[in-house]
Short mmCIF file of C-alpha atoms and ligand atoms in Angstrom, two decimals:
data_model
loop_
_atom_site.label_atom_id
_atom_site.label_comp_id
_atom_site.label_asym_id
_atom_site.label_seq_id
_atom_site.Cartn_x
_atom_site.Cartn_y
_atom_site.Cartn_z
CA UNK S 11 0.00 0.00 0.00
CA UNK S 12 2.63 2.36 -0.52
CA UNK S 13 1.80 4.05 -4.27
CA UNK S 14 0.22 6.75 -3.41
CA UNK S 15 -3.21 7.62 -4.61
CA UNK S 16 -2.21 10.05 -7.58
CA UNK S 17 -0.32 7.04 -9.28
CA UNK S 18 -3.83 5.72 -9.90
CA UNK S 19 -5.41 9.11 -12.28
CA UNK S 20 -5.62 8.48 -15.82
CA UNK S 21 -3.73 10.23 -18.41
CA UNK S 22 -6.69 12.26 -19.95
CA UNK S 23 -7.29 13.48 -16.23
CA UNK S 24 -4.14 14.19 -15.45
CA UNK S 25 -4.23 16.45 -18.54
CA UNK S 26 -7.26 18.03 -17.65
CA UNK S 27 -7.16 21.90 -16.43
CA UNK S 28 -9.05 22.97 -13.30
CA UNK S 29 -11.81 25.15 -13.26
CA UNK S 30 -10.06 28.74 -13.42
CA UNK S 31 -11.51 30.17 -10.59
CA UNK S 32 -11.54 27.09 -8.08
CA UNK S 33 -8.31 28.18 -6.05
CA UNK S 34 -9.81 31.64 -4.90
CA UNK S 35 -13.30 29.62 -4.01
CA UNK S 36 -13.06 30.74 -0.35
CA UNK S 37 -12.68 34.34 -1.30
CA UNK S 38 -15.88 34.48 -3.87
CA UNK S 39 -18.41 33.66 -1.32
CA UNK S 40 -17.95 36.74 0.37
CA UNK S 41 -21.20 38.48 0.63
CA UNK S 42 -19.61 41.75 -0.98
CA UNK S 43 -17.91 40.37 -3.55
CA UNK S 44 -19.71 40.98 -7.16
CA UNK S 45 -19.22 38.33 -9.28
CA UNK S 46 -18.92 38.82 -13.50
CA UNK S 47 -17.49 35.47 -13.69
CA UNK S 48 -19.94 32.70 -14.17
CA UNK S 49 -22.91 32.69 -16.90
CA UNK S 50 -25.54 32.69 -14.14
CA UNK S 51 -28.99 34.06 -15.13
CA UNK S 52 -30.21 36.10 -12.18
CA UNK S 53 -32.64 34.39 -10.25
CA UNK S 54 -35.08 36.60 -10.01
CA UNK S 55 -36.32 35.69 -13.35
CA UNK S 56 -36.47 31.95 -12.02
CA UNK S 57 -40.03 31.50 -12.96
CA UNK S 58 -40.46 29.37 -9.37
CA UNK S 59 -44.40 29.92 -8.76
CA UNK S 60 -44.54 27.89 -12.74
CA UNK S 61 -42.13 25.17 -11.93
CA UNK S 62 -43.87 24.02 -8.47
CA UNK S 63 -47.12 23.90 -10.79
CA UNK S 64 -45.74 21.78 -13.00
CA UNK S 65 -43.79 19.81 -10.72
CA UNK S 66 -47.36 19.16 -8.43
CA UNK S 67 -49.33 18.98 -11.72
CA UNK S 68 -46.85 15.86 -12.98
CA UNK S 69 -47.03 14.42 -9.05
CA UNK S 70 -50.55 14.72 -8.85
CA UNK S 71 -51.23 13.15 -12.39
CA UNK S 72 -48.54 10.68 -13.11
CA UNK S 73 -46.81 9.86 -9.85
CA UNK S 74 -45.47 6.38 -10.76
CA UNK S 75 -43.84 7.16 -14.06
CA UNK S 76 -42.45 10.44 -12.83
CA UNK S 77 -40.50 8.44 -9.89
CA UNK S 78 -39.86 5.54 -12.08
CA UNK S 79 -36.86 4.82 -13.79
CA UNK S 80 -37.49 5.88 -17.77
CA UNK S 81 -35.97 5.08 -21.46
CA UNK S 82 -32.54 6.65 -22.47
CA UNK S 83 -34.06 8.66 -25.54
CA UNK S 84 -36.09 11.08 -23.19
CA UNK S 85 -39.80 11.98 -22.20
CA UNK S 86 -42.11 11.92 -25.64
CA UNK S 87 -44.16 14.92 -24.68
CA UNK S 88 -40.66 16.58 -23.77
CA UNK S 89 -39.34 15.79 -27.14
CA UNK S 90 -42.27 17.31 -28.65
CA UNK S 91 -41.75 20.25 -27.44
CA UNK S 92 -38.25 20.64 -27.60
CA UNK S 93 -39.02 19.71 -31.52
CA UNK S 94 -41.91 22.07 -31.88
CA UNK S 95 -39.65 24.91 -30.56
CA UNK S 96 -36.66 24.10 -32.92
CA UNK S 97 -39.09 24.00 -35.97
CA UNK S 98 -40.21 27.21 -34.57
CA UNK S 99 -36.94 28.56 -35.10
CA UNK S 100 -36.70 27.31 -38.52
CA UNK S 101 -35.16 24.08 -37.96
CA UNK S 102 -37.72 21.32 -39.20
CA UNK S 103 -37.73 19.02 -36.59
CA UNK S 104 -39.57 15.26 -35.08
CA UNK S 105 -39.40 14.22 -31.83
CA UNK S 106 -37.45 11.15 -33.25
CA UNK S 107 -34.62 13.13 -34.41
CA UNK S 108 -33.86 13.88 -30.46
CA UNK S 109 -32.34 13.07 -27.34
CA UNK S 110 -32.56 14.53 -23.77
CA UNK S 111 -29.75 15.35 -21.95
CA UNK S 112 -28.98 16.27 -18.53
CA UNK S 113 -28.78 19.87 -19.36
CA UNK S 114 -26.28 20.34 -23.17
CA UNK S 115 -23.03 20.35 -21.16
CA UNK S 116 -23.62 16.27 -20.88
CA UNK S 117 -24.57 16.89 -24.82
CA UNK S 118 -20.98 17.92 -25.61
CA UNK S 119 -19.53 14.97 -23.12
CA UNK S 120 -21.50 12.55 -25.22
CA UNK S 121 -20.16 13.89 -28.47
CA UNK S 122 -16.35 13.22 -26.83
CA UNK S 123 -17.92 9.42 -25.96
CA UNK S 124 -19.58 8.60 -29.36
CA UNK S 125 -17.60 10.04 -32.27
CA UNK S 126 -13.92 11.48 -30.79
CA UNK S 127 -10.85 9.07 -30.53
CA UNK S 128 -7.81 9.96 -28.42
CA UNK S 129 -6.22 12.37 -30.97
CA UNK S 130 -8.84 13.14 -33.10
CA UNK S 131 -9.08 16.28 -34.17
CA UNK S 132 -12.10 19.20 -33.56
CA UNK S 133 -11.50 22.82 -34.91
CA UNK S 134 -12.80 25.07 -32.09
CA UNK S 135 -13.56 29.24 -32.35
CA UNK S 136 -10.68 31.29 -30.75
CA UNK S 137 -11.75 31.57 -27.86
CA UNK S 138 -14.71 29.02 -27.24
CA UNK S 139 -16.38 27.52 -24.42
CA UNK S 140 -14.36 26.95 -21.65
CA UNK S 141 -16.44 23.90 -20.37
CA UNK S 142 -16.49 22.66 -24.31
CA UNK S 143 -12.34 22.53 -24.30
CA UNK S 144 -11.91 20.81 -20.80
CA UNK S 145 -14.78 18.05 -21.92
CA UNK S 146 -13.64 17.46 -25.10
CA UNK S 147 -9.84 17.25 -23.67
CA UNK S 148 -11.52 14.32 -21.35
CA UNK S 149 -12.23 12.32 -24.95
CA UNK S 150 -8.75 12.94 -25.58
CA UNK S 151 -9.40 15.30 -28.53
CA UNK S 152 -6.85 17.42 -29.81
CA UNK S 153 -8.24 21.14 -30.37
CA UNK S 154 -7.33 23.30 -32.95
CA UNK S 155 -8.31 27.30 -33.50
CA UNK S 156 -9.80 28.29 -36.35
CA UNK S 157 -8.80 32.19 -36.32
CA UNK S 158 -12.41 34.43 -35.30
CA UNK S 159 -12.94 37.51 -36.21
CA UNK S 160 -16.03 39.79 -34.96
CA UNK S 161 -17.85 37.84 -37.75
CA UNK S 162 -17.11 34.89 -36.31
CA UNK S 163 -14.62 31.80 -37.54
CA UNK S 164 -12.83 32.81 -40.90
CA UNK S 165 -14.29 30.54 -43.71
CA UNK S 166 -10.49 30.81 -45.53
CA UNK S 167 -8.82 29.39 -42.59
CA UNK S 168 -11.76 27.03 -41.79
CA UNK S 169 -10.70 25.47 -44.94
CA UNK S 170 -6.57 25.78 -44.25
CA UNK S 171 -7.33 23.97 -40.92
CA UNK S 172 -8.99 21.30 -42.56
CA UNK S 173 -6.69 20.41 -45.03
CA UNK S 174 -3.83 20.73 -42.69
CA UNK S 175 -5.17 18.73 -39.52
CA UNK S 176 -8.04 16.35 -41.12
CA UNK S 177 -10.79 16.97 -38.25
CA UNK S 178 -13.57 15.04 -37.42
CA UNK S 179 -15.86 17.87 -36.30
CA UNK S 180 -15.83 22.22 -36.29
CA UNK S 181 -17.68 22.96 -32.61
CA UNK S 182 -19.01 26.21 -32.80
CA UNK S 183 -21.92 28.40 -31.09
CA UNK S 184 -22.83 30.99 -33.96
CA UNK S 185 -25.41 32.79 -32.34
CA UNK S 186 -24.12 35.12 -28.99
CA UNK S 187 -21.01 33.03 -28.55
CA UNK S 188 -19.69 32.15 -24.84
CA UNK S 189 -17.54 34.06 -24.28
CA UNK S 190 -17.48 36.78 -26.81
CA UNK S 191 -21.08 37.60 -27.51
CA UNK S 192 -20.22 37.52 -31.15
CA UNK S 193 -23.07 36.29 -33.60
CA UNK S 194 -22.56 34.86 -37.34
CA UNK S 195 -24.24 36.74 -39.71
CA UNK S 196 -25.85 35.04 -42.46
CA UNK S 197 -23.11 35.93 -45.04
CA UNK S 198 -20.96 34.11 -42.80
CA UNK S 199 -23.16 31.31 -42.00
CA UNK S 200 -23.67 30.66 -46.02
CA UNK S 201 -19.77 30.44 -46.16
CA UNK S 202 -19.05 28.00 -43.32
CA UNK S 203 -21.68 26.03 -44.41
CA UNK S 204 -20.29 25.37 -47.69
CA UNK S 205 -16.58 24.62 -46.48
CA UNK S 206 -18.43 22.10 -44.09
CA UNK S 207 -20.52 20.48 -46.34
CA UNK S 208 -17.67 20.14 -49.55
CA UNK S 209 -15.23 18.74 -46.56
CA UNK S 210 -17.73 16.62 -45.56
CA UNK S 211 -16.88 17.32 -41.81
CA UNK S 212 -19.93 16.91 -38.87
CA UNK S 213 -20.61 20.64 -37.84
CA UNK S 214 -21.49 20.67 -33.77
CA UNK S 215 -23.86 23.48 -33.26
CA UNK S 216 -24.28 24.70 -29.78
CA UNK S 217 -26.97 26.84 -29.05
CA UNK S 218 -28.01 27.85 -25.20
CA UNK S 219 -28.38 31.83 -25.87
CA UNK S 220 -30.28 32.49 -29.51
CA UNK S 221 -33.28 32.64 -27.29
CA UNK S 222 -31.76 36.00 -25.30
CA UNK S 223 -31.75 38.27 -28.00
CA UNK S 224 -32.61 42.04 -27.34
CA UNK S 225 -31.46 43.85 -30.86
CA UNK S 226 -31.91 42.28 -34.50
CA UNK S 227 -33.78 39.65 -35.95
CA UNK S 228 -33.83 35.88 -35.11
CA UNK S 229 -31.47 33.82 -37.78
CA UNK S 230 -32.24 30.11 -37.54
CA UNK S 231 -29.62 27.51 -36.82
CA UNK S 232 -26.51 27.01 -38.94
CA UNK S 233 -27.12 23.35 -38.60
CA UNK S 234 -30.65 23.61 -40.71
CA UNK S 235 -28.89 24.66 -43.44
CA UNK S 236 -29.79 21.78 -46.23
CA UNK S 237 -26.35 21.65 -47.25
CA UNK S 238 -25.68 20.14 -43.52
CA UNK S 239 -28.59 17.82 -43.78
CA UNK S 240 -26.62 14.39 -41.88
CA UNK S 241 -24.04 16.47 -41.20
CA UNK S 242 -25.11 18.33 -38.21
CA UNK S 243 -25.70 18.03 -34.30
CA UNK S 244 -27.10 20.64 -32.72
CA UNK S 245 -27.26 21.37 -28.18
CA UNK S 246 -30.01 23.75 -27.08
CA UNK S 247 -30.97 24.01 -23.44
CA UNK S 248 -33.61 25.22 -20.85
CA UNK S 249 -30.80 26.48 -18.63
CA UNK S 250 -30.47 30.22 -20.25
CA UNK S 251 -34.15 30.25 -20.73
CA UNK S 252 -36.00 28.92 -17.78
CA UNK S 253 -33.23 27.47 -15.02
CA UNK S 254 -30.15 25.84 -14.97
CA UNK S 255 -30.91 23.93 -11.97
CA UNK S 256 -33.42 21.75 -14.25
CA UNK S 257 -30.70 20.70 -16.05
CA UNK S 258 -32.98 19.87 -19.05
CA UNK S 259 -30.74 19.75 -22.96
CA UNK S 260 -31.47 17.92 -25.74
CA UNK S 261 -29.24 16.60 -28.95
CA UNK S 262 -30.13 16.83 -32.19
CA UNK S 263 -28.41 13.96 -33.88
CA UNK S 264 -28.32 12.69 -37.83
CA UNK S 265 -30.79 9.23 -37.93
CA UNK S 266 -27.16 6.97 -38.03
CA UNK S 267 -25.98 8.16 -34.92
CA UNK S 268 -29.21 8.91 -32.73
CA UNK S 269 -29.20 5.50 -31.36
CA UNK S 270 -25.32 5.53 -30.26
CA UNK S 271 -25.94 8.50 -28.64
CA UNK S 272 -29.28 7.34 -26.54
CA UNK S 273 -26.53 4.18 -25.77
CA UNK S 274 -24.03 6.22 -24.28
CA UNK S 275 -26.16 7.98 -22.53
CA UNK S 276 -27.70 4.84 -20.93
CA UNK S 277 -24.18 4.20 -19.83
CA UNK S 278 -23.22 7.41 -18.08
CA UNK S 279 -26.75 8.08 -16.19
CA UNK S 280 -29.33 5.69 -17.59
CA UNK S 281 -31.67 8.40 -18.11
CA UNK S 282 -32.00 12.01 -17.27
CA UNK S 283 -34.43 12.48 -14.17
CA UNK S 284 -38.32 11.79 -15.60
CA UNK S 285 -39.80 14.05 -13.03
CA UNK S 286 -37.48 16.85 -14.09
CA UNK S 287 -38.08 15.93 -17.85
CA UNK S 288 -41.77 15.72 -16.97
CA UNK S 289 -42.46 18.95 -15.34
CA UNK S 290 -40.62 20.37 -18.36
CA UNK S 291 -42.90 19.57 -20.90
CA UNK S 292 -45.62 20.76 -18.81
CA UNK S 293 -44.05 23.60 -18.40
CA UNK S 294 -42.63 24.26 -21.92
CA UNK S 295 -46.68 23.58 -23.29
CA UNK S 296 -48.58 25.43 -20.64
CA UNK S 297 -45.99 28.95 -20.95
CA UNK S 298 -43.76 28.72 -23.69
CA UNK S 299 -46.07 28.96 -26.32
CA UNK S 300 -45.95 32.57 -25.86
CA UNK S 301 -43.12 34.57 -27.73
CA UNK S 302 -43.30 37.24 -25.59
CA UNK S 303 -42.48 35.56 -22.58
CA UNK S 304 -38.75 36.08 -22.54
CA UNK S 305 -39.43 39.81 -22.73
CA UNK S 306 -38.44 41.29 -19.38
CA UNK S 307 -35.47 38.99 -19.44
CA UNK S 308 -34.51 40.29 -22.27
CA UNK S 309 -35.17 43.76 -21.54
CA UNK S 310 -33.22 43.65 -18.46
CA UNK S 311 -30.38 42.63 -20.12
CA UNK S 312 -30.33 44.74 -22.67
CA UNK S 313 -30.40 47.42 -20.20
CA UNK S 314 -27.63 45.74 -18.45
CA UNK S 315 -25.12 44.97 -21.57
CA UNK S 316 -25.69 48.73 -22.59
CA UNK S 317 -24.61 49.57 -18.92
CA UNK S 318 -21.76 47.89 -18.76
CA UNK S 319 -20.54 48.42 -21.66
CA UNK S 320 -21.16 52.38 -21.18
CA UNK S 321 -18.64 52.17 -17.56
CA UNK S 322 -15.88 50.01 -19.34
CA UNK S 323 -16.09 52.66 -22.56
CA UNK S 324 -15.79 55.33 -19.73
CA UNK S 325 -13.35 54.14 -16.93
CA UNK S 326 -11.08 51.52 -18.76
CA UNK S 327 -7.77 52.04 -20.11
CA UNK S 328 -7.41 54.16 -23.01
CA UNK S 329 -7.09 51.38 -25.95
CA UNK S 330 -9.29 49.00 -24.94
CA UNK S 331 -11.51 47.03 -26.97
CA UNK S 332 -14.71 45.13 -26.33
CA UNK S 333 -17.69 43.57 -28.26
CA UNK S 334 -21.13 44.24 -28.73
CA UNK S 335 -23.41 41.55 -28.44
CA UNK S 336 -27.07 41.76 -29.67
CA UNK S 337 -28.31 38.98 -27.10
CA UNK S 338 -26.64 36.62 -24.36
CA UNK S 339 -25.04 36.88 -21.43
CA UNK S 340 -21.00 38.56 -21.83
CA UNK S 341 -19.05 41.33 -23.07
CA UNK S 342 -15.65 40.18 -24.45
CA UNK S 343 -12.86 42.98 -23.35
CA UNK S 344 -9.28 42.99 -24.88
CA UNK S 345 -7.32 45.03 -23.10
CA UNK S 346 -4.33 47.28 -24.60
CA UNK S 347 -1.17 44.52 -24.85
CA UNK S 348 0.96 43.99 -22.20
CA UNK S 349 -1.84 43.73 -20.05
CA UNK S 350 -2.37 39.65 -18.40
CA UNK S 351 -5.47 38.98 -17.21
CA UNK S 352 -4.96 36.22 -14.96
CA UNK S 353 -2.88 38.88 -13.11
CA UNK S 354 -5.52 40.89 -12.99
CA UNK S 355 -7.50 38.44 -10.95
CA UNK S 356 -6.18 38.59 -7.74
CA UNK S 357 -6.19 42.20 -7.64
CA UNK S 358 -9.89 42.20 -8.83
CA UNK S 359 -11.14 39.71 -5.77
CA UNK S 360 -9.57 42.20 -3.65
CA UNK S 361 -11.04 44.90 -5.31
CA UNK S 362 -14.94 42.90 -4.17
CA UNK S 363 -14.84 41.88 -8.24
CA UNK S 364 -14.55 39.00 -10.40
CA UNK S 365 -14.58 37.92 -13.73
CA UNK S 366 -12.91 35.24 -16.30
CA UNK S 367 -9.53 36.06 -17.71
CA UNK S 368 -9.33 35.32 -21.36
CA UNK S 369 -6.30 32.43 -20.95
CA UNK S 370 -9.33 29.96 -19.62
CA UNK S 371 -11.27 29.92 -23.14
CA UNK S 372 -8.74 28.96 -25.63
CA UNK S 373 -7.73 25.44 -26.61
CA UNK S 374 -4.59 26.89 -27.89
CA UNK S 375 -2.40 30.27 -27.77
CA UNK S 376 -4.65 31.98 -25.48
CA UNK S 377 -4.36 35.85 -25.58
CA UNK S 378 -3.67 36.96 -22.26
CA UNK S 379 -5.31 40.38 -22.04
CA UNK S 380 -8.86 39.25 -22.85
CA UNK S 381 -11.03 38.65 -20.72
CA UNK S 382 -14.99 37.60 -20.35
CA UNK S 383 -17.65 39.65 -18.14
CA UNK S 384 -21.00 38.29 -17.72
CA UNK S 385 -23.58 40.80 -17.43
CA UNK S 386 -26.92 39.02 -16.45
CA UNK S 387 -26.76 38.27 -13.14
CA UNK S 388 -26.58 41.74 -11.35
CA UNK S 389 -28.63 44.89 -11.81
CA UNK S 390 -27.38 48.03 -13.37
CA UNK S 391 -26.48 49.55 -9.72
CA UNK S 392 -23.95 46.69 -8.80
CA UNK S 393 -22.81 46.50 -12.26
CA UNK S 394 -21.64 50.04 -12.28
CA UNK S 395 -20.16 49.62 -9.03
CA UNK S 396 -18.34 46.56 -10.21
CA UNK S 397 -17.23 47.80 -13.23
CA UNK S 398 -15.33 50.78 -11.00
CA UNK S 399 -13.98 48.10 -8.67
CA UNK S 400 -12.19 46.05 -12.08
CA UNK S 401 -11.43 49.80 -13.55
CA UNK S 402 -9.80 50.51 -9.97
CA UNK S 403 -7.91 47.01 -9.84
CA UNK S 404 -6.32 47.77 -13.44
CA UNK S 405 -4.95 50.70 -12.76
CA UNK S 406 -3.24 49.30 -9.40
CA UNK S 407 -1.14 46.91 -12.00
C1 LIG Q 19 -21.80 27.48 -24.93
C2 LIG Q 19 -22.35 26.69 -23.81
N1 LIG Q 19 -22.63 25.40 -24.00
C3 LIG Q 19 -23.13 24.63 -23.01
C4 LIG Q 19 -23.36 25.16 -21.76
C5 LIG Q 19 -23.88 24.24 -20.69
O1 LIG Q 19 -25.18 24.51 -20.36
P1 LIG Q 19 -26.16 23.50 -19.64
O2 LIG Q 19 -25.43 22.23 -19.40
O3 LIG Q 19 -26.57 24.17 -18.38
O4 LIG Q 19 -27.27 23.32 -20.59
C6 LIG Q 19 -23.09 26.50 -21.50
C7 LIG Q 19 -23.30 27.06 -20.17
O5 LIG Q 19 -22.89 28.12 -19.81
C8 LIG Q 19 -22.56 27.28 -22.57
O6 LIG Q 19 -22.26 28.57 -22.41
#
């Protein structure tokens, strides 16, 4: 008994990076401390009064399939709505063509489980979703950037990354991108399409935020494009819309590769929970019919992109850039070279502030003086005040 427990990891774990923030956890509890770090709607827009309806409504009506153990593919009346609501957003969809997950995050593990061998290669956005690169690491993936510009990934290089590193799959969230708030337009879309569909590449679509849009007009998936027809997976999610603590996704999968999927799934957690997936589609039929719904969600953050992006144009160094997002959750900011982020951090929890620095979202050559805000979660008063704190905590560099 003398190897000590560490001998015992896995490669792909050992290789995996912690969560960025996890070593200042006991410092970000602090009831002061405001907190642009983590994609975390704000709770008051929890619809709770709706979701103990539907929960009582699926006790009350159906209490032994709700507690019973349930089939791998998902709920049928939760698949109906999920495929109602993607053919609502111009994505012609059946209930067969899906899969629940337990929330899209376990979408993206499954797409590591099912189609990636250890060094297979996905092309990625520079930078991408944080939680994307360290599950996709876990397959043992190799990630490659495709350079991004405010347009989103460069069809040119698209097709130089292809023919230099053979990928399996381009993972990409076209529409309010974590963490840059960038959207495709359609120009774009039309473009990356093509490349996809004459390198006959899978295109992995993820999709949590189109429903958060406060300027502009909807554009439907990239993955319904008929070029992409067998081509394409796509990840939406009720976590942005109606709660993360649901943890309700679903998968989109070509016909050839559903049933893998719905295996794999088995494997990892038989099922997601029925009485979750139940009280969904309740839910999803009894108030998400309505279009409007969303509205003072995304009102509010509207209001609060505009105000933070107003204090960082007033109070941050003189060459810095950010984006502009029409919908989502976060404000990319690049500040003025020479600036590192993940120096800034420590400061910044002093300060009563946090945020993501830019090094945690790319899979490779991560530019240092980005970093990610997330501006859902407070009001406009904190967010001014925390957007002085991070101005404050720059300057002390
Ligand atoms: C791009 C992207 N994909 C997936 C997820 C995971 O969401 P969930 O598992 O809650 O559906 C997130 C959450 O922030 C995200 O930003």
């Amino acid at each position: 008994m003398s190897r000590p427990a560490e001998e015992f990891i896995s490669r792909r774990m050992a290789s995996h990076r912690p969560a960025p923030l996890r070593k200042y956890g006991p410092w970000l509890r602090g009831p002061n401390i405001i907190s642009f770090a983590g994609g975390l709607p704000d709770p008051e827009f929890f619809d709770h009064r709706g979701l103990r309806e539907a929960y009582d409504h699926v006790l009350d009506t159906d209490p032994g399939r709700a507690l019973q153990y349930a089939n791998g593919e998902g709920e049928p009346d939760l698949r109906e709505q999920a495929a109602r609501m993607l053919t609502e957003e111009g994505y012609a969809t059946e209930p067969a063509d899906l899969m629940i997950t337990t929330g899209s995050q376990q979408g993206i593990s499954l797409i590591g489980t099912v189609l990636i061998d250890p060094g297979d290669v996905i092309l990625v956005e520079s930078p991408t979703y944080m939680s994307a690169v360290r599950a996709f690491g876990l397959s043992g993936a190799t990630m490659i950037s495709v350079e991004t510009d405010l347009d989103g990934i460069v069809p040119d290089d698209l097709q130089a990354k292809i023919n230099q590193y053979q990928p399996k799959l381009v993972y990409l969230i076209p529409t309010f991108q974590n963490p840059t708030g960038i959207t495709i337009p359609a120009e774009r879309r039309d473009a990356i399409a093509e490349v996809i569909s004459r390198n006959d590449i899978l295109l992995v679509e993820d999709d949590p935020y189109s429903e958060l849009r406060f300027f502009g007009e909807s554009l439907p998936p990239l993955a319904s494009d008929p070029r992409l027809e067998g081509r394409a997976i796509l990840l939406s999610t009720l976590s942005k819309v109606l709660a993360p603590g649901v943890r309700i996704g679903w998968l989109r999968a070509p016909a050839a590769l559903k049933p893998l999927f719905v295996s794999a799934k088995q494997a990892a957690d038989m099922h997601t929970s029925a009485i979750d997936q139940m009280a969904a589609a309740y839910y999803a039929d009894q108030y998400m019919h309505d279009q409007h719904r969303l509205d003072p969600v995304r009102a509010a953050y509207r209001e609060r992109c505009e105000c933070m992006g107003s204090w960082i144009d007033k109070l941050f160094p003189e060459g810095t850039r950010r984006t502009y997002p029409d919908g989502g959750m976060f404000i990319w900011v690049g500040l003025p070279d020479g600036y590192d982020t993940d120096q800034l951090l420590g400061p910044a929890i002093e300060s009563g502030v946090t945020f993501l620095p830019g090094s945690s979202f790319y899979a490779d050559n991560p530019v240092r003086s980005n970093f990610r805000l997330s501006f859902c979660t407070h009001g406009t008063e904190k967010i001014e005040e925390g957007v002085k704190r991070l101005a404050a905590a720059i300057e002390s560099l």
